[in-house]
Amino acid sequence: MVKAATPEFRKYLDKKVLVQLNGSRKIKGVVRGYDLFLNVVIDEAVEEKQNGEVVKVGIAVIRGNSITSIEALERLS
């Protein structure tokens, strides 16, 4: 039986990221956790709307299948 590989996402922990979601939505914040399905927990989250409005979210749990890309906003170690 083949064992499922875990995503190599550990280097993003405690780093500020920009998460692009389905529907052209964007969330910025600090990665606090993730799981095998790349569901992520973002702390200090803010949503950047298309009209330039910024909405403070706080803590966001984002389902992995709604993420289109993740961009690091600070240097990864």
Backbone as JSON Lines, residues from 0, in Angstrom:
{"i":0,"aa":"M","n":[0.84,-1.18,0.0],"ca":[0.0,0.0,0.0],"c":[0.88,1.25,0.0]}
{"i":1,"aa":"V","n":[0.51,2.22,-0.81],"ca":[1.28,3.45,-0.93],"c":[0.86,4.43,0.15]}
{"i":2,"aa":"K","n":[1.85,4.98,0.83],"ca":[1.57,5.96,1.88],"c":[1.45,7.35,1.25]}
{"i":3,"aa":"A","n":[0.43,8.11,1.67],"ca":[0.23,9.45,1.13],"c":[1.35,10.38,1.58]}
{"i":4,"aa":"A","n":[1.85,11.18,0.65],"ca":[2.91,12.13,0.97],"c":[2.31,13.38,1.6]}
{"i":5,"aa":"T","n":[3.0,13.91,2.6],"ca":[2.53,15.16,3.2],"c":[3.1,16.33,2.4]}
{"i":6,"aa":"P","n":[2.36,17.42,2.28],"ca":[2.86,18.56,1.51],"c":[4.07,19.19,2.19]}
{"i":7,"aa":"E","n":[5.03,19.64,1.4],"ca":[6.22,20.3,1.92],"c":[5.89,21.77,2.15]}
{"i":8,"aa":"F","n":[5.13,22.01,3.18],"ca":[4.62,23.34,3.46],"c":[5.15,23.87,4.78]}
{"i":9,"aa":"R","n":[5.98,23.07,5.44],"ca":[6.48,23.42,6.77],"c":[7.24,24.75,6.76]}
{"i":10,"aa":"K","n":[7.96,25.03,5.66],"ca":[8.75,26.26,5.6],"c":[7.89,27.52,5.58]}
{"i":11,"aa":"Y","n":[6.58,27.38,5.32],"ca":[5.66,28.52,5.31],"c":[5.09,28.83,6.7]}
{"i":12,"aa":"L","n":[5.27,27.92,7.66],"ca":[4.74,28.14,9.0],"c":[5.31,29.42,9.61]}
{"i":13,"aa":"D","n":[4.45,30.22,10.21],"ca":[4.81,31.49,10.86],"c":[5.37,32.52,9.89]}
{"i":14,"aa":"K","n":[5.07,32.38,8.61],"ca":[5.48,33.35,7.59],"c":[4.25,34.03,7.01]}
{"i":15,"aa":"K","n":[4.41,35.29,6.6],"ca":[3.31,36.03,6.0],"c":[3.17,35.61,4.53]}
{"i":16,"aa":"V","n":[1.92,35.34,4.13],"ca":[1.65,34.87,2.77],"c":[0.45,35.6,2.18]}
{"i":17,"aa":"L","n":[0.34,35.53,0.86],"ca":[-0.83,35.97,0.12],"c":[-1.45,34.72,-0.48]}
{"i":18,"aa":"V","n":[-2.7,34.45,-0.12],"ca":[-3.39,33.26,-0.62],"c":[-4.43,33.7,-1.63]}
{"i":19,"aa":"Q","n":[-4.3,33.22,-2.87],"ca":[-5.28,33.5,-3.92],"c":[-6.32,32.39,-3.89]}
{"i":20,"aa":"L","n":[-7.59,32.78,-3.89],"ca":[-8.68,31.82,-3.81],"c":[-9.52,31.84,-5.07]}
{"i":21,"aa":"N","n":[-10.39,30.83,-5.21],"ca":[-11.36,30.83,-6.3],"c":[-12.17,32.11,-6.24]}
{"i":22,"aa":"G","n":[-12.65,32.58,-7.39],"ca":[-13.46,33.79,-7.42],"c":[-12.65,35.06,-7.27]}
{"i":23,"aa":"S","n":[-11.35,35.02,-7.57],"ca":[-10.46,36.18,-7.51],"c":[-10.4,36.82,-6.12]}
{"i":24,"aa":"R","n":[-10.53,36.02,-5.08],"ca":[-10.44,36.52,-3.71],"c":[-9.01,36.37,-3.23]}
{"i":25,"aa":"K","n":[-8.58,37.29,-2.33],"ca":[-7.21,37.26,-1.81],"c":[-7.25,37.44,-0.3]}
{"i":26,"aa":"I","n":[-6.45,36.64,0.39],"ca":[-6.31,36.73,1.85],"c":[-4.82,36.85,2.16]}
{"i":27,"aa":"K","n":[-4.46,37.83,2.99],"ca":[-3.08,37.97,3.47],"c":[-3.07,37.66,4.96]}
{"i":28,"aa":"G","n":[-2.0,37.01,5.4],"ca":[-1.86,36.73,6.82],"c":[-0.7,35.79,7.09]}
{"i":29,"aa":"V","n":[-0.63,35.31,8.33],"ca":[0.47,34.46,8.79],"c":[-0.03,33.02,8.89]}
{"i":30,"aa":"V","n":[0.71,32.1,8.27],"ca":[0.33,30.68,8.3],"c":[0.6,30.12,9.69]}
{"i":31,"aa":"R","n":[-0.44,29.57,10.31],"ca":[-0.3,28.96,11.64],"c":[-0.41,27.44,11.6]}
{"i":32,"aa":"G","n":[-0.99,26.88,10.52],"ca":[-1.11,25.43,10.44],"c":[-1.65,25.0,9.09]}
{"i":33,"aa":"Y","n":[-1.51,23.69,8.83],"ca":[-2.0,23.09,7.59],"c":[-2.17,21.6,7.82]}
{"i":34,"aa":"D","n":[-2.81,20.94,6.87],"ca":[-2.95,19.49,6.96],"c":[-2.64,18.83,5.63]}
{"i":35,"aa":"L","n":[-2.89,17.55,5.56],"ca":[-2.58,16.75,4.37],"c":[-3.3,17.24,3.12]}
{"i":36,"aa":"F","n":[-4.47,17.83,3.27],"ca":[-5.26,18.31,2.14],"c":[-4.96,19.77,1.81]}
{"i":37,"aa":"L","n":[-3.95,20.34,2.45],"ca":[-3.54,21.73,2.3],"c":[-4.63,22.71,2.74]}
{"i":38,"aa":"N","n":[-5.48,22.26,3.66],"ca":[-6.33,23.21,4.36],"c":[-5.37,24.01,5.23]}
{"i":39,"aa":"V","n":[-5.53,25.34,5.26],"ca":[-4.58,26.16,6.0],"c":[-5.3,27.04,7.02]}
{"i":40,"aa":"V","n":[-4.58,27.34,8.09],"ca":[-5.06,28.28,9.11],"c":[-4.21,29.53,8.97]}
{"i":41,"aa":"I","n":[-4.87,30.66,8.73],"ca":[-4.19,31.94,8.55],"c":[-4.58,32.85,9.72]}
{"i":42,"aa":"D","n":[-3.58,33.36,10.43],"ca":[-3.8,34.27,11.54],"c":[-3.54,35.7,11.05]}
{"i":43,"aa":"E","n":[-4.1,36.68,11.74],"ca":[-3.96,38.1,11.37],"c":[-4.42,38.31,9.93]}
{"i":44,"aa":"A","n":[-5.45,37.58,9.53],"ca":[-5.9,37.57,8.14],"c":[-6.66,38.85,7.78]}
{"i":45,"aa":"V","n":[-6.37,39.34,6.57],"ca":[-7.12,40.44,5.99],"c":[-7.49,40.04,4.56]}
{"i":46,"aa":"E","n":[-8.72,40.36,4.17],"ca":[-9.16,40.08,2.8],"c":[-9.02,41.35,1.99]}
{"i":47,"aa":"E","n":[-8.37,41.23,0.84],"ca":[-8.24,42.36,-0.07],"c":[-9.28,42.2,-1.17]}
{"i":48,"aa":"K","n":[-10.27,43.07,-1.17],"ca":[-11.35,42.98,-2.16],"c":[-10.89,43.6,-3.47]}
{"i":49,"aa":"Q","n":[-11.6,43.31,-4.55],"ca":[-11.22,43.8,-5.88],"c":[-11.3,45.31,-5.99]}
{"i":50,"aa":"N","n":[-12.17,45.94,-5.21],"ca":[-12.29,47.4,-5.27],"c":[-11.26,48.11,-4.4]}
{"i":51,"aa":"G","n":[-10.31,47.37,-3.82],"ca":[-9.26,47.94,-3.0],"c":[-9.57,47.98,-1.52]}
{"i":52,"aa":"E","n":[-10.8,47.65,-1.15],"ca":[-11.2,47.63,0.25],"c":[-10.47,46.49,0.98]}
{"i":53,"aa":"V","n":[-10.06,46.77,2.23],"ca":[-9.39,45.77,3.06],"c":[-10.28,45.48,4.26]}
{"i":54,"aa":"V","n":[-10.58,44.17,4.47],"ca":[-11.45,43.75,5.57],"c":[-10.65,42.86,6.51]}
{"i":55,"aa":"K","n":[-10.58,43.24,7.8],"ca":[-9.89,42.41,8.79],"c":[-10.75,41.19,9.09]}
{"i":56,"aa":"V","n":[-10.14,40.02,9.02],"ca":[-10.84,38.76,9.25],"c":[-10.46,38.17,10.6]}
{"i":57,"aa":"G","n":[-9.22,38.29,10.99],"ca":[-8.73,37.67,12.23],"c":[-8.09,36.34,11.91]}
{"i":58,"aa":"I","n":[-8.73,35.25,12.32],"ca":[-8.24,33.91,12.01],"c":[-9.14,33.31,10.92]}
{"i":59,"aa":"A","n":[-8.51,32.8,9.87],"ca":[-9.26,32.19,8.76],"c":[-8.8,30.76,8.57]}
{"i":60,"aa":"V","n":[-9.74,29.86,8.4],"ca":[-9.45,28.48,8.04],"c":[-9.89,28.34,6.59]}
{"i":61,"aa":"I","n":[-8.94,28.05,5.71],"ca":[-9.22,28.02,4.28],"c":[-9.1,26.59,3.78]}
{"i":62,"aa":"R","n":[-10.15,26.14,3.12],"ca":[-10.18,24.79,2.58],"c":[-9.21,24.68,1.39]}
{"i":63,"aa":"G","n":[-8.44,23.63,1.37],"ca":[-7.39,23.47,0.38],"c":[-7.85,23.5,-1.06]}
{"i":64,"aa":"N","n":[-9.05,22.96,-1.35],"ca":[-9.48,22.92,-2.75],"c":[-9.98,24.28,-3.26]}
{"i":65,"aa":"S","n":[-10.05,25.3,-2.4],"ca":[-10.43,26.63,-2.87],"c":[-9.2,27.52,-3.1]}
{"i":66,"aa":"I","n":[-8.01,27.0,-2.81],"ca":[-6.77,27.76,-2.99],"c":[-6.25,27.55,-4.41]}
{"i":67,"aa":"T","n":[-5.96,28.68,-5.09],"ca":[-5.36,28.58,-6.42],"c":[-3.85,28.79,-6.38]}
{"i":68,"aa":"S","n":[-3.37,29.64,-5.44],"ca":[-1.93,29.81,-5.27],"c":[-1.62,30.41,-3.9]}
{"i":69,"aa":"I","n":[-0.39,30.2,-3.47],"ca":[0.1,30.76,-2.21],"c":[1.45,31.4,-2.51]}
{"i":70,"aa":"E","n":[1.58,32.68,-2.14],"ca":[2.81,33.42,-2.38],"c":[3.39,33.87,-1.05]}
{"i":71,"aa":"A","n":[4.66,33.57,-0.82],"ca":[5.34,34.01,0.4],"c":[5.63,35.5,0.29]}
{"i":72,"aa":"L","n":[5.33,36.25,1.34],"ca":[5.58,37.69,1.35],"c":[6.83,38.04,2.16]}
{"i":73,"aa":"E","n":[7.51,37.02,2.68],"ca":[8.78,37.22,3.36],"c":[9.66,36.02,3.05]}
{"i":74,"aa":"R","n":[10.95,36.19,3.31],"ca":[11.94,35.15,2.98],"c":[11.66,33.87,3.76]}
{"i":75,"aa":"L","n":[11.72,32.75,3.04],"ca":[11.53,31.43,3.66],"c":[12.9,30.87,4.03]}
{"i":76,"aa":"S","n":[12.96,30.18,5.17],"ca":[14.26,29.61,5.6],"c":[14.45,28.22,5.1]}
